[in-house]
Coordinates of C-alpha atoms in Angstrom, one line a residue:
M1 CA 0.0 0.1 0.2
T2 CA 1.6 4.0 -1.2
D3 CA 1.0 5.5 1.3
P4 CA -0.2 9.6 -0.9
E5 CA 2.3 12.0 1.3
T6 CA 4.9 9.6 -0.1
L7 CA 4.1 10.0 -3.9
S8 CA 6.3 11.9 -6.8
V9 CA 3.5 12.6 -9.1
T10 CA 4.0 14.2 -12.7
I11 CA 0.9 15.2 -14.9
V12 CA 1.2 16.0 -18.7
D13 CA -1.3 18.2 -20.4
G14 CA -0.8 17.1 -23.7
Y15 CA -4.4 19.4 -24.1
V16 CA -8.1 19.1 -25.7
D17 CA -10.5 20.0 -27.8
E18 CA -14.5 18.4 -27.2
P19 CA -17.4 20.1 -29.0
A20 CA -17.2 22.7 -25.1
H21 CA -13.9 21.7 -23.6
F22 CA -10.1 23.5 -24.7
G23 CA -7.3 23.5 -23.4
V24 CA -4.3 24.5 -26.4
P25 CA -2.5 27.3 -24.9
P26 CA -3.0 29.4 -23.9
Y27 CA -6.0 28.0 -22.7
I28 CA -6.2 25.9 -19.7
S29 CA -8.8 23.4 -19.0
T30 CA -9.8 21.8 -16.3
Y31 CA -8.4 18.5 -17.0
P32 CA -5.0 19.4 -15.2
R33 CA -7.2 21.6 -12.3
Y34 CA -9.5 18.9 -10.9
A35 CA -6.3 16.5 -11.5
A36 CA -4.7 18.5 -8.8
G37 CA -7.3 19.1 -6.4
A38 CA -8.4 15.1 -7.0
L39 CA -4.7 14.3 -5.9
V40 CA -4.4 17.0 -3.5
D41 CA -8.0 15.9 -1.8
A42 CA -6.4 12.1 -1.4
G43 CA -3.8 13.7 0.2
V44 CA -1.6 14.4 -1.6
P45 CA 0.9 17.1 -0.8
R46 CA 0.3 20.3 -3.5
D47 CA 5.0 20.9 -3.1
Q48 CA 5.2 17.0 -4.5
I49 CA 2.6 17.7 -7.6
T50 CA 4.8 18.3 -10.6
Y51 CA 3.0 20.4 -13.5
H52 CA 4.5 19.8 -17.3
T53 CA 2.9 20.6 -20.7
I54 CA 3.5 18.9 -23.8
D55 CA 5.1 21.9 -25.5
R56 CA 7.5 22.0 -22.6
L57 CA 8.5 18.6 -22.8
R58 CA 9.7 19.3 -26.3
E59 CA 10.6 23.0 -26.2
Q60 CA 13.2 21.1 -22.9
P61 CA 14.3 17.6 -22.2
D62 CA 15.4 18.0 -19.5
Y63 CA 12.4 17.9 -18.1
W64 CA 11.2 14.4 -18.8
R65 CA 12.8 13.1 -15.8
D66 CA 10.2 14.2 -14.2
V67 CA 8.7 11.9 -16.4
D68 CA 10.6 9.9 -15.7
E69 CA 10.3 9.2 -12.4
A70 CA 7.2 10.2 -10.8
D71 CA 5.8 7.7 -9.0
L72 CA 2.8 8.3 -10.8
M73 CA 2.2 10.5 -14.2
I74 CA -0.4 11.7 -15.6
Y75 CA -0.7 12.0 -18.4
L76 CA -4.0 14.8 -19.4
G77 CA -5.3 15.3 -23.0
G78 CA -7.2 14.6 -26.8
M79 CA -8.8 16.2 -29.5
T80 CA -12.6 15.9 -30.8
V81 CA -13.0 18.3 -33.0
P82 CA -10.2 19.1 -35.5
G83 CA -8.2 23.0 -35.2
K84 CA -5.2 25.4 -35.8
Y85 CA -3.7 26.9 -33.7
V86 CA -0.9 29.4 -32.6
G87 CA 0.0 28.9 -29.4
G88 CA 0.9 25.3 -29.1
T89 CA 0.8 22.1 -30.8
P90 CA -1.7 19.1 -29.0
A91 CA 0.4 15.3 -28.3
E92 CA 0.4 13.4 -30.9
P93 CA -0.1 9.8 -30.6
D94 CA 3.5 8.9 -31.1
E95 CA 4.2 11.9 -27.7
V96 CA 1.6 10.1 -26.0
R97 CA 3.6 6.5 -26.8
K98 CA 6.8 7.8 -25.2
L99 CA 5.4 9.4 -22.3
A100 CA 4.1 5.7 -21.3
W101 CA 7.5 4.5 -22.1
T102 CA 9.3 6.6 -20.3
A103 CA 7.6 6.2 -17.3
N104 CA 9.1 4.5 -13.8
G105 CA 6.3 4.6 -12.2
T106 CA 2.3 3.3 -12.3
S107 CA 1.4 5.7 -15.5
L108 CA -2.1 7.0 -16.7
M109 CA -3.9 8.1 -19.2
G110 CA -7.8 10.2 -19.2
G111 CA -9.4 12.6 -20.7
P112 CA -10.7 13.0 -24.1
V113 CA -8.3 10.4 -25.2
K114 CA -11.1 8.1 -23.6
F115 CA -13.2 8.5 -26.9
G116 CA -10.7 7.5 -30.0
V117 CA -7.3 7.8 -32.0
G118 CA -6.4 9.1 -34.5
E119 CA -3.2 8.7 -36.6
E120 CA -3.7 12.6 -36.5
N121 CA -5.0 15.4 -34.9
A122 CA -6.8 15.8 -37.7
G123 CA -10.7 16.6 -39.5
A124 CA -11.6 13.7 -41.8
T125 CA -10.3 11.5 -40.2
E126 CA -11.4 8.1 -38.2
T127 CA -10.9 7.4 -34.4
E128 CA -10.7 3.7 -31.8
R129 CA -10.0 3.2 -29.3
Q130 CA -6.2 2.5 -27.5
D131 CA -3.9 2.3 -24.2
L132 CA -1.6 3.7 -26.3
D133 CA 1.1 1.4 -23.5
F134 CA -0.3 2.6 -20.5
D135 CA -1.0 0.8 -17.3
F136 CA -4.2 1.9 -16.3
V137 CA -7.2 4.4 -18.5
A138 CA -9.5 6.3 -17.4
K139 CA -12.5 5.6 -18.7
G140 CA -15.1 7.3 -16.3
D141 CA -13.9 11.0 -15.2
V142 CA -9.6 11.1 -15.2
E143 CA -10.6 13.5 -12.2
A144 CA -12.4 10.6 -9.9
A145 CA -9.8 8.4 -11.5
V146 CA -6.7 9.8 -10.3
H147 CA -8.4 10.1 -6.5
D148 CA -9.6 7.0 -6.2
L149 CA -6.0 4.6 -8.0
V150 CA -4.2 7.3 -4.8
D151 CA -6.8 6.5 -2.4
S152 CA -6.6 2.7 -3.2
G153 CA -2.3 2.5 -3.1
L154 CA -2.5 2.5 -7.2
E155 CA -3.5 -0.7 -6.8
G156 CA -6.9 0.4 -9.6
F157 CA -10.3 1.4 -9.2
N158 CA -13.3 2.1 -10.7
N159 CA -14.3 3.4 -14.2
R160 CA -17.1 6.1 -12.3
M161 CA -17.8 9.8 -12.9
R162 CA -17.9 12.5 -10.3
D163 CA -20.2 14.3 -8.8
L164 CA -20.9 17.4 -8.6
D165 CA -19.9 18.1 -4.6
E166 CA -16.5 16.3 -5.3
V167 CA -15.6 18.3 -8.4
S168 CA -16.3 21.7 -7.1
R169 CA -14.4 20.7 -4.1
W170 CA -11.2 19.4 -6.7
A171 CA -12.5 22.5 -9.0
Q172 CA -10.6 25.1 -6.2
E173 CA -8.0 22.8 -4.3
G174 CA -6.4 22.1 -7.7
A175 CA -5.4 26.1 -8.4
F176 CA -1.8 26.3 -7.0
I177 CA -1.5 24.3 -10.2
V178 CA -1.9 27.7 -12.6
E179 CA 1.3 29.0 -11.0
Q180 CA 3.5 25.9 -12.9
H181 CA 2.1 26.6 -16.5
P182 CA 4.3 28.0 -18.4
N183 CA 2.1 30.6 -19.6
H184 CA 1.0 32.0 -16.1
P185 CA 0.4 34.7 -15.4
A186 CA 0.1 37.2 -17.9
H187 CA -0.8 35.0 -21.1
L188 CA -3.5 32.0 -19.5
I189 CA -7.0 31.9 -19.5
C190 CA -8.8 29.3 -17.9
E191 CA -11.8 27.3 -18.9
L192 CA -15.0 27.3 -16.6
E193 CA -16.8 24.0 -16.8
T194 CA -21.2 25.1 -15.3
S195 CA -22.2 21.9 -17.0
R196 CA -21.4 19.2 -19.2
G197 CA -24.0 16.8 -21.4
C198 CA -26.3 17.7 -24.1
A199 CA -30.4 18.2 -23.6
Y200 CA -29.7 17.3 -28.2
R201 CA -27.8 14.0 -29.7
C202 CA -26.4 15.3 -32.6
S203 CA -24.3 12.7 -34.5
F204 CA -20.9 13.8 -34.6
C205 CA -20.7 14.7 -30.7
T206 CA -19.4 13.3 -28.4
E207 CA -20.5 16.0 -25.9
P208 CA -24.0 13.2 -25.4
L209 CA -21.2 10.5 -24.5
Y210 CA -21.4 12.8 -21.6
G211 CA -25.0 12.1 -20.7
N212 CA -27.7 14.8 -19.5
P213 CA -26.8 18.2 -18.6
E214 CA -26.1 18.7 -14.9
F215 CA -25.0 22.2 -14.0
R216 CA -22.6 23.7 -11.1
P217 CA -24.4 25.1 -9.1
P218 CA -23.8 29.2 -8.9
P219 CA -21.3 30.1 -6.2
T220 CA -18.8 26.1 -6.7
V221 CA -18.5 27.7 -10.3
V222 CA -17.6 31.4 -8.6
G223 CA -15.2 29.9 -5.7
E224 CA -13.2 28.8 -8.0
V225 CA -13.4 31.7 -10.4
D226 CA -11.5 33.2 -6.6
A227 CA -9.2 30.2 -6.4
L228 CA -7.8 30.9 -9.1
S229 CA -8.1 34.7 -9.3
D230 CA -5.8 34.6 -5.7
Y231 CA -3.2 32.1 -7.9
G232 CA -3.2 35.7 -10.1
V233 CA -5.3 34.4 -12.9
K234 CA -7.1 37.2 -14.5
H235 CA -8.4 35.2 -17.9
F236 CA -11.5 33.4 -17.9
R237 CA -13.7 31.6 -20.2
I238 CA -16.5 30.0 -19.5
G239 CA -16.5 27.7 -22.4
R240 CA -17.5 23.8 -20.4
Q241 CA -20.8 23.8 -21.7
A242 CA -23.1 22.8 -24.1
D243 CA -25.2 25.6 -23.8
I244 CA -24.6 28.3 -21.6
L245 CA -28.6 29.5 -22.1
A246 CA -29.6 27.1 -20.2
Y247 CA -27.2 27.1 -17.0
G248 CA -29.1 26.3 -13.8
G249 CA -32.2 25.3 -16.2
D250 CA -33.4 22.4 -17.3
G251 CA -31.5 21.1 -19.7
E252 CA -33.5 23.2 -22.2
A253 CA -35.3 26.7 -21.1
P254 CA -32.5 29.7 -19.5
N255 CA -32.3 30.5 -16.4
P256 CA -32.2 34.7 -16.4
D257 CA -31.9 34.4 -12.4
A258 CA -28.6 31.1 -12.6
L259 CA -26.7 33.3 -14.9
R260 CA -27.4 37.2 -13.1
Q261 CA -26.0 34.9 -9.8
L262 CA -23.0 33.5 -11.4
Y263 CA -22.0 36.9 -13.3
S264 CA -22.4 39.3 -11.2
G265 CA -20.9 36.9 -8.6
I266 CA -17.5 36.2 -10.9
R267 CA -17.1 40.0 -11.2
E268 CA -17.7 40.9 -7.7
V269 CA -14.7 38.6 -6.5
A270 CA -12.5 39.2 -9.4
P271 CA -13.4 43.0 -9.6
D272 CA -10.5 43.0 -11.6
L273 CA -10.3 40.4 -14.5
E274 CA -9.9 41.3 -17.2
T275 CA -10.7 39.1 -19.7
L276 CA -14.8 37.7 -19.1
H277 CA -15.9 35.4 -22.2
L278 CA -17.9 31.9 -23.9
D279 CA -17.9 29.1 -25.3
N280 CA -21.2 27.4 -27.1
M281 CA -24.8 28.9 -27.3
N282 CA -27.4 26.9 -28.6
P283 CA -29.7 28.6 -31.2
I284 CA -32.7 26.2 -30.9
T285 CA -33.4 28.4 -27.8
I286 CA -33.2 31.2 -28.4
V287 CA -35.9 30.6 -31.0
N288 CA -37.9 28.0 -28.8
W289 CA -37.4 30.5 -25.1
P290 CA -36.9 34.1 -27.3
E291 CA -37.7 36.9 -24.4
R292 CA -36.3 35.1 -21.6
S293 CA -33.4 34.4 -24.0
R294 CA -32.6 38.2 -25.0
E295 CA -32.7 38.5 -20.9
G296 CA -30.1 35.8 -20.6
I297 CA -27.9 37.5 -23.6
R298 CA -28.1 40.8 -22.0
I299 CA -27.0 40.0 -18.2
I300 CA -23.6 38.7 -19.7
A301 CA -23.4 41.3 -22.2
E302 CA -23.3 43.1 -19.9
H303 CA -21.3 41.7 -17.3
N304 CA -18.3 40.0 -19.8
T305 CA -15.3 41.6 -21.5
P306 CA -16.0 42.6 -25.4
G307 CA -15.3 41.0 -28.6
D308 CA -16.7 38.0 -25.9
T309 CA -17.8 35.0 -28.5
A310 CA -21.4 32.7 -29.0
A311 CA -20.2 30.4 -30.3
F312 CA -23.4 28.2 -32.3
G313 CA -23.4 24.4 -33.7
L314 CA -25.6 25.7 -37.0
E315 CA -22.7 22.1 -38.4
S316 CA -25.2 22.3 -41.9
A317 CA -27.5 24.2 -43.4
D318 CA -29.2 21.5 -45.6
P319 CA -32.2 20.2 -44.7
V320 CA -31.5 16.3 -45.4
V321 CA -27.9 16.6 -43.8
Q322 CA -30.1 17.9 -40.7
E323 CA -32.8 15.0 -40.5
E324 CA -30.0 12.1 -41.0
N325 CA -27.8 13.3 -38.7
N326 CA -30.7 14.5 -36.0
L327 CA -29.7 18.6 -35.2
N328 CA -32.2 20.6 -33.9
V329 CA -31.8 23.6 -35.8
T330 CA -32.7 25.1 -39.3
A331 CA -30.6 27.2 -41.0
E332 CA -34.6 29.7 -40.5
E333 CA -34.3 29.5 -36.6
C334 CA -30.7 29.9 -36.3
F335 CA -30.8 33.0 -38.5
E336 CA -33.3 34.6 -35.9
A337 CA -31.7 33.8 -32.8
V338 CA -27.9 35.4 -35.0
R339 CA -30.5 38.7 -35.3
I340 CA -31.4 38.2 -31.7
V341 CA -28.1 38.0 -30.4
N342 CA -27.3 40.8 -32.6
E343 CA -29.7 43.4 -31.5
A344 CA -29.4 42.0 -27.6
A345 CA -25.2 42.2 -26.9
G346 CA -24.5 43.9 -30.6
W347 CA -24.0 46.7 -29.2
R348 CA -19.9 48.3 -28.7
P349 CA -18.2 50.1 -25.3
G350 CA -19.2 53.7 -25.0
E351 CA -22.9 53.4 -27.6
D352 CA -26.6 52.8 -26.1
P353 CA -27.2 49.0 -25.9
A354 CA -30.4 50.0 -27.0
D355 CA -28.5 51.1 -30.8
A356 CA -27.4 47.4 -31.3
P357 CA -26.2 45.9 -34.3
T358 CA -23.8 49.2 -34.7
F359 CA -21.3 49.3 -37.2
G360 CA -19.7 52.0 -39.8
D361 CA -18.9 55.7 -39.5
G362 CA -20.4 55.9 -36.2
A363 CA -20.1 53.5 -34.1
P364 CA -17.8 53.3 -31.4
R365 CA -13.8 52.3 -31.8
R366 CA -13.7 49.1 -29.5
L367 CA -15.5 45.7 -31.2
P368 CA -19.1 44.8 -29.8
K369 CA -20.0 43.1 -27.0
L370 CA -21.2 39.9 -27.5
L371 CA -21.1 38.5 -31.3
P372 CA -23.4 34.6 -32.3
G373 CA -20.6 32.5 -34.5
I374 CA -21.2 29.9 -36.9
N375 CA -19.3 26.1 -37.3
L376 CA -21.0 24.6 -39.7
L377 CA -19.0 21.1 -40.4
H378 CA -19.0 19.5 -43.5
G379 CA -18.6 15.5 -43.9
L380 CA -21.9 14.3 -42.5
K381 CA -24.5 11.8 -43.8
G382 CA -26.2 13.1 -46.3
E383 CA -23.7 15.9 -47.4
R384 CA -24.5 16.4 -51.3
E385 CA -22.8 19.1 -54.1
E386 CA -26.0 21.4 -52.3
T387 CA -25.3 21.3 -49.0
Y388 CA -22.2 23.5 -49.2
E389 CA -24.2 26.2 -51.7
R390 CA -26.6 26.4 -48.6
N391 CA -24.3 26.5 -45.9
R392 CA -22.9 30.0 -48.4
A393 CA -26.5 31.6 -49.0
F394 CA -26.9 31.7 -45.9
L395 CA -23.6 33.1 -44.9
Q396 CA -24.6 36.4 -47.1
R397 CA -28.1 36.1 -45.7
V398 CA -27.0 37.0 -42.2
Y399 CA -24.5 40.0 -44.1
D400 CA -26.8 41.1 -46.2
E401 CA -29.5 41.6 -43.6
G402 CA -27.2 43.8 -41.3
Y403 CA -26.5 41.6 -38.7
M404 CA -22.5 40.3 -37.6
L405 CA -20.5 37.6 -36.9
R406 CA -17.6 37.5 -34.9
R407 CA -16.2 33.6 -36.8
I408 CA -17.3 31.2 -39.0
N409 CA -15.8 27.9 -38.6
I410 CA -15.9 25.6 -41.0
R411 CA -13.8 21.9 -40.5
Q412 CA -13.7 18.6 -41.2
V413 CA -16.2 15.9 -39.4
M414 CA -13.4 13.7 -37.2
A415 CA -15.8 10.1 -36.8
F416 CA -15.4 8.6 -32.9
D417 CA -17.4 5.0 -31.7
G418 CA -20.4 5.8 -29.7
T419 CA -21.4 8.8 -31.4
D420 CA -23.7 8.0 -34.9
M421 CA -21.0 9.0 -37.1
S422 CA -19.6 5.8 -36.0
D423 CA -21.2 4.6 -38.8
T424 CA -20.4 6.7 -42.1
G425 CA -16.4 7.2 -40.7
A426 CA -14.8 9.5 -43.1
K427 CA -16.1 8.5 -46.0
I428 CA -17.7 11.9 -47.0
A429 CA -15.2 13.7 -46.1
N430 CA -12.7 11.9 -47.4
D431 CA -14.9 11.8 -51.4
H432 CA -15.3 15.1 -51.3
K433 CA -12.8 17.1 -49.7
Q434 CA -11.7 19.6 -53.2
L435 CA -15.2 20.9 -52.7
F436 CA -14.4 21.4 -49.8
K437 CA -11.9 23.6 -50.3
R438 CA -12.8 25.2 -53.3
Y439 CA -16.3 26.5 -50.8
K440 CA -14.3 26.7 -47.9
K441 CA -12.0 29.6 -50.3
R442 CA -15.1 31.3 -51.8
V443 CA -16.3 31.9 -48.4
R444 CA -12.8 33.0 -46.8
E445 CA -13.1 35.9 -50.0
E446 CA -16.7 36.9 -50.5
I447 CA -17.5 36.5 -46.6
D448 CA -15.6 36.7 -43.9
N449 CA -13.6 39.7 -45.6
P450 CA -16.2 42.2 -45.9
M451 CA -17.8 41.0 -42.4
L452 CA -14.2 41.3 -40.7
E453 CA -14.5 45.0 -42.2
R454 CA -17.6 45.5 -40.5
V455 CA -16.8 43.9 -37.1
A456 CA -13.5 45.5 -36.2
P457 CA -13.7 48.4 -38.9
P458 CA -10.4 51.0 -39.1
G459 CA -9.7 52.3 -36.1
T460 CA -10.6 50.0 -34.5
V461 CA -8.8 49.7 -31.0
L462 CA -7.8 46.4 -29.5
P463 CA -5.9 46.5 -26.3
D464 CA -3.9 44.7 -24.4
V465 CA -2.6 42.4 -28.0
H466 CA -0.3 39.4 -26.9
L467 CA 3.0 39.5 -29.2
E468 CA 4.0 35.6 -30.1
Y469 CA 5.4 35.5 -33.2
H470 CA 7.6 36.6 -36.5
Q471 CA 7.0 36.1 -39.9
D472 CA 7.9 37.8 -43.1
G473 CA 9.1 40.7 -41.6
T474 CA 5.8 41.3 -39.7
T475 CA 5.1 40.4 -35.4
F476 CA 2.0 38.7 -34.7
G477 CA -0.8 38.2 -31.6
R478 CA -3.5 38.4 -30.2
Q479 CA -5.6 39.1 -27.4
L480 CA -6.8 36.3 -24.4
G481 CA -10.3 35.5 -25.5
T482 CA -12.9 33.0 -26.9
Y483 CA -11.5 32.5 -31.1
P484 CA -9.1 36.3 -30.8
L485 CA -8.3 37.8 -34.1
L486 CA -5.0 37.2 -35.5
V487 CA -3.3 40.1 -35.5
G488 CA -0.4 41.6 -37.8
V489 CA 2.0 44.3 -36.9
P490 CA 4.4 45.9 -39.0
G491 CA 7.9 44.9 -38.4
E492 CA 9.4 42.2 -35.6
R493 CA 8.4 43.3 -32.5
E494 CA 10.0 42.3 -29.2
L495 CA 7.6 38.8 -28.0
G496 CA 5.9 38.3 -25.1
R497 CA 5.2 42.1 -24.5
T498 CA 1.8 43.1 -25.2
I499 CA 0.8 46.7 -26.8
D500 CA -2.3 48.0 -27.7
V501 CA -3.4 48.1 -31.4
A502 CA -5.2 50.2 -33.6
V503 CA -6.6 47.7 -37.2
V504 CA -6.1 49.5 -40.2
D505 CA -6.5 46.9 -43.1
H506 CA -8.5 42.8 -43.0
G507 CA -7.9 39.8 -44.0
Y508 CA -10.0 36.7 -44.1
R509 CA -9.0 36.4 -40.6
S510 CA -7.2 38.3 -38.8
V511 CA -6.4 42.1 -39.4
T512 CA -3.5 44.5 -39.9
G513 CA -3.3 46.9 -37.5
V514 CA -0.8 49.8 -35.8
P515 CA 0.4 50.3 -32.1
Y516 CA -2.2 52.4 -31.4
P517 CA -1.6 55.5 -30.9
L518 CA 0.6 55.7 -33.1
D519 CA 4.0 58.8 -32.3
L520 CA 3.6 61.0 -35.6
N521 CA 7.1 61.8 -34.6
A522 CA 8.6 58.7 -34.1
A523 CA 6.5 56.0 -36.8
S524 CA 8.1 53.8 -39.0
M525 CA 8.2 53.9 -42.8
N526 CA 5.9 50.6 -42.4
E527 CA 4.1 51.7 -39.8
L528 CA 3.0 55.1 -42.0
T529 CA 2.1 53.2 -44.9
A530 CA 0.1 50.2 -43.2
I531 CA -2.7 53.5 -42.6
P532 CA -5.7 54.3 -44.3
G533 CA -4.8 57.4 -46.9
I534 CA -0.4 56.7 -46.9
G535 CA 1.0 56.6 -49.2
D536 CA 5.2 55.4 -49.5
S537 CA 5.3 59.6 -50.6
T538 CA 3.4 61.1 -48.0
A539 CA 4.9 58.9 -45.0
G540 CA 8.8 59.6 -47.0
D541 CA 7.4 63.5 -46.6
I542 CA 6.8 62.7 -42.7
V543 CA 9.3 61.3 -41.8
V544 CA 12.0 64.4 -43.2
N545 CA 9.9 67.3 -41.7
R546 CA 9.6 66.0 -38.2
P547 CA 8.8 66.6 -35.5
Y548 CA 5.1 67.6 -34.6
D549 CA 4.1 69.7 -31.9
S550 CA -0.1 67.8 -33.0
I551 CA -0.9 65.9 -36.0
A552 CA -2.7 69.8 -37.4
D553 CA 0.8 70.7 -37.8
A554 CA 1.2 67.9 -40.1
D555 CA -1.3 68.0 -42.4
L556 CA -1.7 65.1 -44.2
G557 CA -3.9 66.6 -46.9
T558 CA -5.4 62.7 -45.6
A559 CA -8.6 62.8 -46.6
F560 CA -8.4 59.9 -43.8
D561 CA -9.4 61.2 -40.2
L562 CA -6.1 60.5 -39.0
S563 CA -7.0 61.0 -35.3
Q564 CA -8.4 57.7 -35.1
F565 CA -4.7 56.3 -35.6
V566 CA -2.2 58.8 -33.9
T567 CA -0.6 61.1 -32.5
T568 CA 2.7 63.6 -31.7
R569 CA 5.2 63.2 -28.6
S570 CA 7.8 65.2 -27.9
L571 CA 11.2 64.6 -29.0
E572 CA 12.2 63.4 -25.0
S573 CA 9.5 61.3 -24.5
A574 CA 9.5 59.8 -28.7
D575 CA 11.5 56.1 -28.7

């Protein structure tokens, strides 16, 4: 019998991406925090628990000794939706096997990896259940397995699901682990779980495998935020649920009172938070209960931070695909939900919420508080060429009728055992790969670009953009939040810093920006020419004739209002 007080434990985070759960940096998922809390609850001292991300092991091989020497090594990971990532790279199956082979102590694997493993983390793939050479695989909740395995002296556990009391306790007790994340404290956003499971049964989705929705009471989530705040966390995303509007209710109908308790409670215990965003919102909830949904959406927009996104799982605008895959919302219903969110929460800081949605010259230059995002999934049963045109036409209608989408997510299905798509697999997605590529390119060009300019017109200020990497003489960064805009800033700037940026141009899913406010007495040629209305000749004149006492003193003669972008500082303060 192994005494918990003598155990050394290493947790390796291979990252997760689920329909209602995100954990690729700068996010940290609930799994490592809950697992750490379960360890402490079972008697393992905090100072004997080590946490590493898979990227840290790649970049600093010396840390593999913690995998080798631990009495218990816990791997957490699994991708059940495919994506492209900037802040980290999810563990591949061969790396996970290496973890098992390296560990000399007991090894345990858990998280959404239990649903299956493909050859790579990508769409249009099929998966199968594999143990990847671990001693134990948690087929239930990994945090419950961690607790019971330690409690048994590393002898074993019965696969089970944790209860609400346990998860509430472990969420707070495991908050300390965030201090060991490489992004802590400034560039880390914590995923918060309000519920899991889903009342609906879409063919492809793994979320219903968790059962019907079960909600954590508001005080337990607020208590977790309070604990995380004590460890320096200022960025939060209420992302671990299938439908935020259903929180605290019967699993389908909205409960505005529960949302008010949740959001106001978070603001009370974390008054200095810098990000409060969410993820999933079911459009069918909005259509079925429009007034209660409006109230809930207004509560969210009152307490959140700008640039928030409510992901809508439309998945397909084709009624044939909707029928064959048990999708719960039609294109017409989803359009109505888009309209309601725009009207209830599409306002920008500095204006009357009743004016929403706003865009164009008269709108304040900040991102709207909350907008819908659309998820479209291809390779589903019944998909045909007409499906692609119906999806594109839906998006075009949203734009043409004057509404906004924060982002459009187009991906191909992953097929998992236990879902209705397991029999079909990835065959349809593979057969339609070329059609998918052409359609995706058209959407990016015809919809994404003009929509992005509507959401973030030139002059829009994006505070606290974290600079992440260089490419082709440009520095790229993002704000922390749900689906943040990728921002390219001219020149190679010091990475790891945060700067305020003003948008000057738009790509398909990214923007170009200049530091805000840009100092005419210090700006580079590349920065100046990025501003609308300033070409090479004007930029050259600006540089030659510096310094200026004011913008008017520069007498630039541009039709565009440059005060949205630039200022003048004295030479003593310019850098």
